[in-house]
Coordinates of C-alpha atoms and ligand atoms in Angstrom, one line a residue:
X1 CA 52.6 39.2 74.3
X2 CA 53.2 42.2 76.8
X3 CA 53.8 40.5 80.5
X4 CA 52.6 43.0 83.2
X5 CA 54.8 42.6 86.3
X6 CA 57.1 44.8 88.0
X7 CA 60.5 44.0 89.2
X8 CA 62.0 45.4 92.0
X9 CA 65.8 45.7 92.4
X10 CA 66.8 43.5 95.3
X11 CA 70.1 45.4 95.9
X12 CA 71.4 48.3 96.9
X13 CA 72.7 50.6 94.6
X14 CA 76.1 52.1 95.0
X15 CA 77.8 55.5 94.1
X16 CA 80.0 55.0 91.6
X17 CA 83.9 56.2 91.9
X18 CA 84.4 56.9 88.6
X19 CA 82.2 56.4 85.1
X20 CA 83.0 52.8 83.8
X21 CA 85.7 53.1 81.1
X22 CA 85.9 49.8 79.3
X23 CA 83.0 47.3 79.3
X24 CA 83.8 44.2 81.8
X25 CA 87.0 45.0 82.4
X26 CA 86.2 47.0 85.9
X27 CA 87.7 45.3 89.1
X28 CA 85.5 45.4 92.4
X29 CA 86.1 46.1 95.8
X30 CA 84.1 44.0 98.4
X31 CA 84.8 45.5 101.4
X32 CA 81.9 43.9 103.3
X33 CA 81.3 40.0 103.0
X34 CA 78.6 40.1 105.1
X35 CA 76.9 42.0 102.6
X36 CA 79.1 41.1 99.4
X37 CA 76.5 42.3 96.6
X38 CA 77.6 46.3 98.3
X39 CA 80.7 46.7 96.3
X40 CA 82.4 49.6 94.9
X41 CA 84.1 49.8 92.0
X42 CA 88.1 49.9 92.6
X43 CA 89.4 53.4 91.8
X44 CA 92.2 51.8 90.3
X45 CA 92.5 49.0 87.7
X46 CA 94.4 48.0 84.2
X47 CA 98.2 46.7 85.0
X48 CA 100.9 47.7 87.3
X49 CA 103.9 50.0 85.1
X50 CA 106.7 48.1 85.8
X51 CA 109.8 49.0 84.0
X52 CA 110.5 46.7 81.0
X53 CA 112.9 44.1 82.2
X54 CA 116.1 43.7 79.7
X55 CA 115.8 40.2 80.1
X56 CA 112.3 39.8 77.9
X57 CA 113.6 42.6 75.5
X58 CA 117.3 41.5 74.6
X59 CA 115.6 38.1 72.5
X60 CA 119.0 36.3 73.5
X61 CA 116.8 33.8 75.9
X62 CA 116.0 31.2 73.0
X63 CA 112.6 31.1 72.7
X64 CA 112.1 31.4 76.7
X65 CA 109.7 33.8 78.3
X66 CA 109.8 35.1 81.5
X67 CA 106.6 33.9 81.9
X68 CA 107.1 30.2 81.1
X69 CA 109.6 30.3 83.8
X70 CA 109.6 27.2 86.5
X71 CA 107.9 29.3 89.9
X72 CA 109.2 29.3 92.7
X73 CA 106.5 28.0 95.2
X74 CA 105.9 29.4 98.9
X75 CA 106.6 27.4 102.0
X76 CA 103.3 26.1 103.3
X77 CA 103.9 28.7 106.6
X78 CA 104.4 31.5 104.2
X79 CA 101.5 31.2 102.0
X80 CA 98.8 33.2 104.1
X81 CA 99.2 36.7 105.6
X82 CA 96.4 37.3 108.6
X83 CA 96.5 40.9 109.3
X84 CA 94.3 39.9 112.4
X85 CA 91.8 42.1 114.7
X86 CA 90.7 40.7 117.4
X87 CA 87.1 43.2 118.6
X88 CA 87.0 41.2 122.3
X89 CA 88.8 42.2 125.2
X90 CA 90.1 38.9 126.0
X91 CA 93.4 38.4 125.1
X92 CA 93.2 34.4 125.1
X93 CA 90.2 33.8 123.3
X94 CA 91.5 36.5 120.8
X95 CA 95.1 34.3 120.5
X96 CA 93.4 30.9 120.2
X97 CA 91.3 32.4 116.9
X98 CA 94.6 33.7 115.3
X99 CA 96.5 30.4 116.2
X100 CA 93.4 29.0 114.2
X101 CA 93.7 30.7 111.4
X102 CA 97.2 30.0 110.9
X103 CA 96.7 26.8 111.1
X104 CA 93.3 26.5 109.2
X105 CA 95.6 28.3 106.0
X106 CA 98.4 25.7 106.5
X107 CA 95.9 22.8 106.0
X108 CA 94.8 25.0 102.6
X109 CA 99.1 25.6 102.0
X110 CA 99.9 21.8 102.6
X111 CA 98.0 21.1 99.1
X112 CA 98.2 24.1 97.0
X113 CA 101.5 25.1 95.7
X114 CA 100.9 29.0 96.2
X115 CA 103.2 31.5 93.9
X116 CA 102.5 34.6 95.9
X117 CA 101.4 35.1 99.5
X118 CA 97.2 35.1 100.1
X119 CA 96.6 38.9 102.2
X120 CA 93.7 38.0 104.5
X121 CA 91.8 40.8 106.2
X122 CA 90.4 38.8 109.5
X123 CA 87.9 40.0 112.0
X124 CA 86.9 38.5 114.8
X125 CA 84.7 40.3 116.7
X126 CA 81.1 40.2 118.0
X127 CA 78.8 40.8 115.1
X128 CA 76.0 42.0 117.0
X129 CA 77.6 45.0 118.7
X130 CA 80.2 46.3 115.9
X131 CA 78.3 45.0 112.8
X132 CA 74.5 45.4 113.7
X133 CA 74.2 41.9 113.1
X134 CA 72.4 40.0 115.9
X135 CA 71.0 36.7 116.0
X136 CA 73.9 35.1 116.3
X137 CA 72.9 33.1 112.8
X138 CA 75.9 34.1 111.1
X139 CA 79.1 31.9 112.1
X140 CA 81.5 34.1 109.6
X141 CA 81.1 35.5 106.2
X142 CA 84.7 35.7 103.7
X143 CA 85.1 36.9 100.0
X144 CA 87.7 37.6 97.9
X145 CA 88.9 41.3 98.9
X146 CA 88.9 42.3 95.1
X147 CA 87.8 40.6 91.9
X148 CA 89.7 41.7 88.5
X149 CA 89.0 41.0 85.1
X150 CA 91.0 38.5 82.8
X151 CA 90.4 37.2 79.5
X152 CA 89.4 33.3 79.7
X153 CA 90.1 30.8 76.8
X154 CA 86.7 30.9 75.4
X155 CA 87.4 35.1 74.9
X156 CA 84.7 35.8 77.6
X157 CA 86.3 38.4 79.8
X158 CA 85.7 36.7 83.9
X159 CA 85.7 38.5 87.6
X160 CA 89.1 36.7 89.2
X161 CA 89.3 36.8 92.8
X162 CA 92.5 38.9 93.4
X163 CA 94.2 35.6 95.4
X164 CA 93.9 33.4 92.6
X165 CA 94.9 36.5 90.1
X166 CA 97.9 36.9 91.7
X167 CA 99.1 33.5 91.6
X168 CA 99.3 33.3 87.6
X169 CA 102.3 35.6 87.6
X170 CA 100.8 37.7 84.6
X171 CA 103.0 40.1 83.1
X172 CA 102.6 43.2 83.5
X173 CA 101.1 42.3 86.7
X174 CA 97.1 43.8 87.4
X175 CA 96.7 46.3 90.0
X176 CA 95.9 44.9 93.3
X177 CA 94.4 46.0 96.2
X178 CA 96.1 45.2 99.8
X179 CA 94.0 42.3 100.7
X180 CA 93.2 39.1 98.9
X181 CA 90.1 38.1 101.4
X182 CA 88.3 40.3 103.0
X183 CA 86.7 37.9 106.7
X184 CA 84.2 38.4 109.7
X185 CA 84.0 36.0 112.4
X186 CA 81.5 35.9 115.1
X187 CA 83.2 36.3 118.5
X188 CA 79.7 35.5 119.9
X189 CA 79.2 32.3 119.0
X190 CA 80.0 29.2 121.1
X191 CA 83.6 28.1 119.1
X192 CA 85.8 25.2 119.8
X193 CA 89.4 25.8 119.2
X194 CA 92.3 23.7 118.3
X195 CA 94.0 22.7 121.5
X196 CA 90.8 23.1 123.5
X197 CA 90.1 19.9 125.5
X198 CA 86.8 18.7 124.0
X199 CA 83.9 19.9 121.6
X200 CA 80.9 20.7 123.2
X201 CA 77.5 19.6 121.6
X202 CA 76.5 23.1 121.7
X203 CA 80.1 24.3 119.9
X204 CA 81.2 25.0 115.9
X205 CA 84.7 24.3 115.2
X206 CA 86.3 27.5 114.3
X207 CA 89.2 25.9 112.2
X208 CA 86.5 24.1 110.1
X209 CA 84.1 27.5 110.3
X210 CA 87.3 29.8 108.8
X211 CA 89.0 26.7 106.9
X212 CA 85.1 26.4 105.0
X213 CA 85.7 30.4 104.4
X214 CA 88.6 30.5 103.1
X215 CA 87.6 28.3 100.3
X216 CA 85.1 30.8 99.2
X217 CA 87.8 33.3 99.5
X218 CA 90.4 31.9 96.9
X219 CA 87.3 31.5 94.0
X220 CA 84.5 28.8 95.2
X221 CA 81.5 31.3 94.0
X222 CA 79.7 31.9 91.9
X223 CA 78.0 35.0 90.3
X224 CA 74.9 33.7 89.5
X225 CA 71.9 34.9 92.0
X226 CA 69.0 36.5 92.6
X227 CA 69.4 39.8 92.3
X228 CA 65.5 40.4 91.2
X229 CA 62.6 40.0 92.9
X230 CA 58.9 40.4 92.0
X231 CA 56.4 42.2 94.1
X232 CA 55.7 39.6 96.5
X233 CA 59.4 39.7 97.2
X234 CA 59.6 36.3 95.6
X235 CA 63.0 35.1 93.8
X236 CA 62.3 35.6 89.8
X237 CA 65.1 35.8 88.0
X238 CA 68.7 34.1 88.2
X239 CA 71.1 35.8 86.7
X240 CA 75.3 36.5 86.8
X241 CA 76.3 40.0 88.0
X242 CA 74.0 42.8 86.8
X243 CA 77.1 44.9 87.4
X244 CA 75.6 47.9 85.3
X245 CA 73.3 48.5 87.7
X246 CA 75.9 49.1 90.7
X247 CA 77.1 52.3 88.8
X248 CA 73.5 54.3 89.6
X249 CA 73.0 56.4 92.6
X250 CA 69.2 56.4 91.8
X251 CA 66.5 54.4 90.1
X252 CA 66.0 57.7 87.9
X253 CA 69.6 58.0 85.9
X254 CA 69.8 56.6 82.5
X255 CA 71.9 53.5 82.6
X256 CA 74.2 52.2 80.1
X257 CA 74.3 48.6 79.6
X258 CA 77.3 46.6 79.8
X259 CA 76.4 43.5 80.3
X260 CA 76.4 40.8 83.0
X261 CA 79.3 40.1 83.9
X262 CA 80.3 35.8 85.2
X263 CA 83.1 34.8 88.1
X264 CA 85.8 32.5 87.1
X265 CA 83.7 29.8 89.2
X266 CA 81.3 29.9 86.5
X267 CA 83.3 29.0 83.7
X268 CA 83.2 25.5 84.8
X269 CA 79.5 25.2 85.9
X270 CA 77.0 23.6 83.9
X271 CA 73.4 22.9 84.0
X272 CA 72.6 18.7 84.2
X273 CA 69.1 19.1 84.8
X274 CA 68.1 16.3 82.3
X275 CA 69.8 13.3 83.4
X276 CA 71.1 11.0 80.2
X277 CA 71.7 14.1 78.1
X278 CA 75.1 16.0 78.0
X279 CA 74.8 19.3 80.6
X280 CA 74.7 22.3 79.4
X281 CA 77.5 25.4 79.8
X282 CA 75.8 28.2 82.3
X283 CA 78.0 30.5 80.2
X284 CA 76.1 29.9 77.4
X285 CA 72.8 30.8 79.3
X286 CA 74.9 33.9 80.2
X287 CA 75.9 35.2 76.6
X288 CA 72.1 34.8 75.9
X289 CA 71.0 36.6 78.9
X290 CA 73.2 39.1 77.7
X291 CA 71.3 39.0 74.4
X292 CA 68.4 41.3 75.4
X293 CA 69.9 44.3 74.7
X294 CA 73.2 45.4 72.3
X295 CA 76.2 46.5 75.1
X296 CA 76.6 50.2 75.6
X297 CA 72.8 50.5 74.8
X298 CA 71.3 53.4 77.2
X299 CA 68.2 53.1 79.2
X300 CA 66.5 56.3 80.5
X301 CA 66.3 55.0 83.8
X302 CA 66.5 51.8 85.8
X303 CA 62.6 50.7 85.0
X304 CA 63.2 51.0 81.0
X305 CA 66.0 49.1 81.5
X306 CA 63.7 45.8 83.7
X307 CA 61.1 46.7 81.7
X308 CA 62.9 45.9 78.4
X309 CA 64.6 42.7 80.3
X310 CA 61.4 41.6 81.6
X311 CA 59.5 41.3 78.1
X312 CA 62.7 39.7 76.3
X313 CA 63.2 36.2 75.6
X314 CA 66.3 36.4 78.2
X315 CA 64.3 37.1 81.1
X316 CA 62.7 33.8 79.8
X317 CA 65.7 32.2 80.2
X318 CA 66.5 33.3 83.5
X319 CA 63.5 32.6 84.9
X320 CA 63.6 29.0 84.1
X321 CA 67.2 29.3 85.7
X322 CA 65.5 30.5 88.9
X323 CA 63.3 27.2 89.0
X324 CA 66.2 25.2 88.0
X325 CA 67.9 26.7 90.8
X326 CA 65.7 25.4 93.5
X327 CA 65.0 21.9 92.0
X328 CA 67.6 19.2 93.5
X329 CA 70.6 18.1 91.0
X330 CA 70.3 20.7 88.6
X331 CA 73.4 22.7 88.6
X332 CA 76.9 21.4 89.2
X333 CA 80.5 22.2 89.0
X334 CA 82.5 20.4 85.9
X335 CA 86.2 20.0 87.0
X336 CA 88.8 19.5 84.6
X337 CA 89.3 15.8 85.1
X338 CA 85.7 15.0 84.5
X339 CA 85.6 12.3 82.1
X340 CA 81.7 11.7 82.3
X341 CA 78.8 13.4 84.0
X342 CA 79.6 10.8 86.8
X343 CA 82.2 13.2 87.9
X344 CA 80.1 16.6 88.0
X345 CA 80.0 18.1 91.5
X346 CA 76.7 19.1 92.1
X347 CA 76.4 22.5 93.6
X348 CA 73.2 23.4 96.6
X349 CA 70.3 23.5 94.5
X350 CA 68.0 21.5 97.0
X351 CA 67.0 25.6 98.9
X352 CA 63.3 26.6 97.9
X353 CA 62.7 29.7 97.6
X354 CA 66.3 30.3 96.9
X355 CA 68.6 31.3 99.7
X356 CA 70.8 34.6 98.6
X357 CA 74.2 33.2 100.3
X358 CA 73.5 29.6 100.7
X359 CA 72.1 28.9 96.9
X360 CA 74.6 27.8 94.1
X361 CA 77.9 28.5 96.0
X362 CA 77.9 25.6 98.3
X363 CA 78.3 21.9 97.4
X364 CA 75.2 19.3 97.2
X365 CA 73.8 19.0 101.0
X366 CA 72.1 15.8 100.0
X367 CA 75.5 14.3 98.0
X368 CA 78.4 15.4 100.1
X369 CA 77.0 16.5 103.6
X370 CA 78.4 12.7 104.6
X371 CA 81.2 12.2 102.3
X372 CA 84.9 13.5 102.2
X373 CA 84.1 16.4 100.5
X374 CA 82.2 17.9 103.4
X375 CA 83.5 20.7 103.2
X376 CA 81.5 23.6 101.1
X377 CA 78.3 22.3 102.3
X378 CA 76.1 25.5 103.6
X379 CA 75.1 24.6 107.1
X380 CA 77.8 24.5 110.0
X381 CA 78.2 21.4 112.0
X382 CA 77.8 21.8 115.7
X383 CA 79.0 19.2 118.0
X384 CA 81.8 17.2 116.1
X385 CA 85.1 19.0 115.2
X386 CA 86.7 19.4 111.2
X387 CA 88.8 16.0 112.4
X388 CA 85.1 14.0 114.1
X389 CA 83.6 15.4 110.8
X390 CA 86.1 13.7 108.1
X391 CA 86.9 10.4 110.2
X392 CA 82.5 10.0 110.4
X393 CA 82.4 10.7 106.6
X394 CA 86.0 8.3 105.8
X395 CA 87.9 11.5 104.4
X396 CA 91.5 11.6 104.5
X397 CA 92.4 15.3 104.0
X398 CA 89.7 18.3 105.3
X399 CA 90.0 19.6 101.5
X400 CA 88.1 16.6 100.0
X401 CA 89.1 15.1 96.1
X402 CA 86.6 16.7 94.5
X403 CA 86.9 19.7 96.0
X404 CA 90.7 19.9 95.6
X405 CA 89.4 19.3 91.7
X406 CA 87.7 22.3 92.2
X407 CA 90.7 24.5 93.0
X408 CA 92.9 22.7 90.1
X409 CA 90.5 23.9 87.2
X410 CA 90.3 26.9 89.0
X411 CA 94.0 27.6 88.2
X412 CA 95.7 26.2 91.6
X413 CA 98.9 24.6 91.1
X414 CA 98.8 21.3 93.4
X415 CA 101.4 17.9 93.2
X416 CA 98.6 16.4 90.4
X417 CA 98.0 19.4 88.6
X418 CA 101.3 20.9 88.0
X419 CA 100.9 23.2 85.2
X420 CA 96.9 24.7 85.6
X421 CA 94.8 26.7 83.6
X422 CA 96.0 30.2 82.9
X423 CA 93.9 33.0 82.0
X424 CA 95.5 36.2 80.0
X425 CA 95.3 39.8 80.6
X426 CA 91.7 41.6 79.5
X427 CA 93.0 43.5 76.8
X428 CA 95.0 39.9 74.9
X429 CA 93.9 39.2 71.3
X430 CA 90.8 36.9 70.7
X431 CA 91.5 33.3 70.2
X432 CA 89.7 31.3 67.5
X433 CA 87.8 28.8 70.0
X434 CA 85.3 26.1 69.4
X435 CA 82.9 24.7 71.9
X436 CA 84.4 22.4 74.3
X437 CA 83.2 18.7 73.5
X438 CA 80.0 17.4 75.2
X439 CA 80.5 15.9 78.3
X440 CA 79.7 12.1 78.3
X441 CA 76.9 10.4 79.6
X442 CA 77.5 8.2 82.2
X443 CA 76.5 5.2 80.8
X444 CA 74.5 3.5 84.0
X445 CA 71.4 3.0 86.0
X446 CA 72.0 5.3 88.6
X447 CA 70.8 8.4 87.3
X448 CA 67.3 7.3 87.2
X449 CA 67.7 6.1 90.5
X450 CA 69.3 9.8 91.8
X451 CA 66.1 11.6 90.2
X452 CA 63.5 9.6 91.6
X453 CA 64.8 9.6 94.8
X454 CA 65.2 13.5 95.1
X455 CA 63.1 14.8 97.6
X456 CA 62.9 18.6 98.6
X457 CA 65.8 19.3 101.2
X458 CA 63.7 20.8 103.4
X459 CA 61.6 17.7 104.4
X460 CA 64.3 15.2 104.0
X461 CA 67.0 17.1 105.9
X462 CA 67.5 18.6 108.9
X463 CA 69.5 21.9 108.6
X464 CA 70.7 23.5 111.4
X465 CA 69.5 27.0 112.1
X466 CA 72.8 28.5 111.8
X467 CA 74.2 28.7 108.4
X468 CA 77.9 29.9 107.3
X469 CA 77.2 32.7 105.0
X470 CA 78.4 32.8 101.4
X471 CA 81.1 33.9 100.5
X472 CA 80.4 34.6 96.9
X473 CA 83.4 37.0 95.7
X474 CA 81.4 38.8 93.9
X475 CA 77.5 39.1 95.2
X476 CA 77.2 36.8 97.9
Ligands
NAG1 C1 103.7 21.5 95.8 O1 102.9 21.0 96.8 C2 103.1 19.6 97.2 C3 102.0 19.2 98.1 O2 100.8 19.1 97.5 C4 104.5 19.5 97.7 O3 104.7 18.1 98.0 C5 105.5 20.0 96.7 O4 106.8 20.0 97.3 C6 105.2 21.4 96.3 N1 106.1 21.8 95.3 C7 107.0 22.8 95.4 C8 107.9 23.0 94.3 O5 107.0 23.5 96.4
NAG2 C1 90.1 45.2 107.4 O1 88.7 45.4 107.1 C2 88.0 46.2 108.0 C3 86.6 46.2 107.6 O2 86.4 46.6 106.3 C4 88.6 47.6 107.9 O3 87.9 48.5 108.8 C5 90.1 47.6 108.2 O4 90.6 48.8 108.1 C6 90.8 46.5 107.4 N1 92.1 46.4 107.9 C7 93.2 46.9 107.4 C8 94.5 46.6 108.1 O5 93.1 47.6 106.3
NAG3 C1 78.6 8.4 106.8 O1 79.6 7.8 106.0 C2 80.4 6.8 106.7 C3 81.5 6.3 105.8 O2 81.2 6.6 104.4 C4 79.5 5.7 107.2 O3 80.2 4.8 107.9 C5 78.4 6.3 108.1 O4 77.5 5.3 108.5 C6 77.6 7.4 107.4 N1 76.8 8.1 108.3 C7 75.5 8.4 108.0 C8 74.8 9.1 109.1 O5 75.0 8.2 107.0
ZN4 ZN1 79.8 29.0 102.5

């Protein structure tokens, strides 16, 4: 049966630096969080020549690799470089925002062991005058600076943010870029900063605004989005990265197909949608996305290529994804402790139609907007400061359990997670690999409790008007 609708690409297209060379295995420049689905492939990728090192050659070490080698962690005060610029001519307000952020990266540093330093590129500046971005919705945007490719467990080949890259110590090292996070903050909106006397009803907390970013920054997103939309402008298709698409300069050039490409985020998310049954890996819905079409097939031009998508089974797929995506307690977050689907973190599914920035990448509004892990919820909290917020919700530590889970599988080192997931280099041999076990069922009566009493965010919430943008690495 022939479907007769047309989709529209909802992103920009970019000129291309160079033609890609190896299939997934491109790193990406984000350069704009604001707008992170505009990136550009990175002119340079592959691994660093470094000049062999005796010591791994002379095979007098006994077995020992450099690489299994004890790191040496940073000092807590060491383990984020600001290069700051402040766009406001007032010097104080411009020193209280860099004292913040120094001191928003400690609270990050006094939990994560960090190998090698975390480059942040921080703006602060007023987004309506230098960025074209009035309204004053937009509290701060942050992504990782650059994404490269490594070779996960399961073979599938993953966009790392460069900061959480860096900190495996591969050898030979990638190519990096000169900043790990690329951040925008808006000098225009009313901030509370540490040290200031009292929070104003009217005022975000700027530690919790860039502390909330940062996290975005060092991996929590996700690639898969809406990057389609049908004529009506309505989201119908969820999808990871249609990253062969960012190559064209025009909807007219043949396009080659490479497939979509995931985020290391997504390794870990699954979809729980039906409650008593074992969720299911999002990657898995990814390699049959990826099924509509052999890689390295060419398409004449961008249309053959949705047209071809848009009558395959995969488009099926990812347009029950898109419905999944705005139905509450559908897609969570697996962490590697999870020892039944008790312990999934549910990620913001409750947004109808789905919100490009807000959707996916953030935590469960309806779980965790009063509970310790606060933190990676989508809309800012105005009135009560990062500390109000975590004694009100009977936290302990701004970077809540679960979320600190998050950053563990992830590949953070922290005290309970002392030797973390590794990923390899893009080019390392295959492993044999099975399927990871089913998780198991929590075995009580709460789950029929959770799904009867999920009711549409919208009429059972009320979110603030001002949102903290994504932060998705990749595309928002
Ligand atoms: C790792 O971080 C923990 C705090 O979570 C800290 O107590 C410990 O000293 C750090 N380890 C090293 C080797 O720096
Ligand atoms: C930081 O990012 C801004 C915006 O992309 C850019 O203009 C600036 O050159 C960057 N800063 C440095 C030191 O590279
Ligand atoms: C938020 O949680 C705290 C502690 O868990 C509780 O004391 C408080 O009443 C809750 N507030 C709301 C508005 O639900
Ligand atoms: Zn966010």
């Amino acid at each position: 049966m022939k479907t007769s609708f047309s989709l529209i690409l909802s992103l920009l297209l970019y000129i291309s630096i160079e033609s890609i060379i190896q299939v997934d295995a491109a790193c990406w420049e984000h350069p704009n969080p604001l707008k992170p689905w505009e990136k550009t492939l990175s002119s340079e990728c592959g691994t660093q020549d470094v000049p062999k090192n005796p010591k791994l050659t002379t095979g007098i070490g006994k077995g020992k690799q450099f690489e299994d080698d004890q790191a040496a962690f940073l000092a807590p005060q060491d383990a984020f470089q600001f290069v700051f610029s402040c766009g406001v001519s007032d010097p104080v307000l411009c020193g209280k925002a860099e004292n913040t952020f120094k001191s928003a990266g400690l609270i990050i540093a006094n939990v994560v062991n960090f190998t090698t330093p975390l480059r942040v590129n921080a703006t602060f500046t007023n987004f309506c005058q230098a960025l074209g971005e009035c309204g004053g919705k937009i509290l701060g945007a942050a992504s990782a600076a650059r994404t490269v490719p490594l070779q996960d467990d399961d073979n599938v080949i993953r966009q790392y943010p460069q900061g959480l890259a860096k900190q495996f110590l591969l050898q030979p090292p990638p190519k990096w870029g000169p900043f790990d996070i690329q951040a925008f903050f808006n000098a225009e909106a009313n901030l509370f900063f540490v040290g200031d006397t009292q929070i104003q009803p009217t005022q975000f907390d700027f530690q919790y605004i860039i502390l909330h970013e940062l996290i975005h920054g060092l991996g929590f997103a996700s690639s898969w989005n809406s990057y389609f939309t049908g004529g009506d402008n309505t989201p119908i298709a969820l999808t990871t990265d249609p990253s062969f698409l960012e190559m064209l300069t025009d909807q007219n050039q043949p396009v080659t197909f490479t497939g979509f490409t995931e985020t290391a985020f997504d390794k870990y998310m699954v979809n729980a949608k039906i409650k008593g049954q074992s969720p299911k890996r999002m990657t898995d819905y990814a390699s049959s996305l990826n099924n509509f079409a052999q890689i390295g097939t060419q398409f004449q031009n961008v249309q053959d290529l949705l047209d071809t998508f848009g009558n395959s089974p995969s488009f099926q797929i990812s347009s029950s994804l898109i419905a999944d995506s705005q139905t509450t307690k559908t897609f969570a977050f697996q962490p590697h402790n999870a020892k039944n689907t008790d312990d999934l973190i549910f990620l913001e599914t409750n947004l109808n139609p789905f919100q490009q920035g807000s959707s996916i990448s953030h935590v469960d509004i309806v779980t965790f907007n009063n509970n310790s892990d606060f933190l990676e919820v989508f809309n800012a909290k105005r009135g009560q400061t990062l500390d109000q917020v975590l004694a009100a919700t009977g936290g302990t530590y701004p970077i809540g359990p679960k979320l600190l889970s998050v950053l563990e599988t992830l590949g953070y080192t922290t005290a309970n997670n002392p030797t973390p997931y590794k990923p390899r280099l893009p080019n390392s041999p295959k492993l044999a690999v099975s399927p990871p076990p089913p998780l198991p069922v929590a075995n009580d009566n709460k789950m029929t409790q959770s799904m009867s009493t999920a009711t549409p965010l919208t009429s059972s919430f009320n979110i603030l008007s001002v949102f903290i943008i994504v932060a998705v690495v990749l595309l928002f």
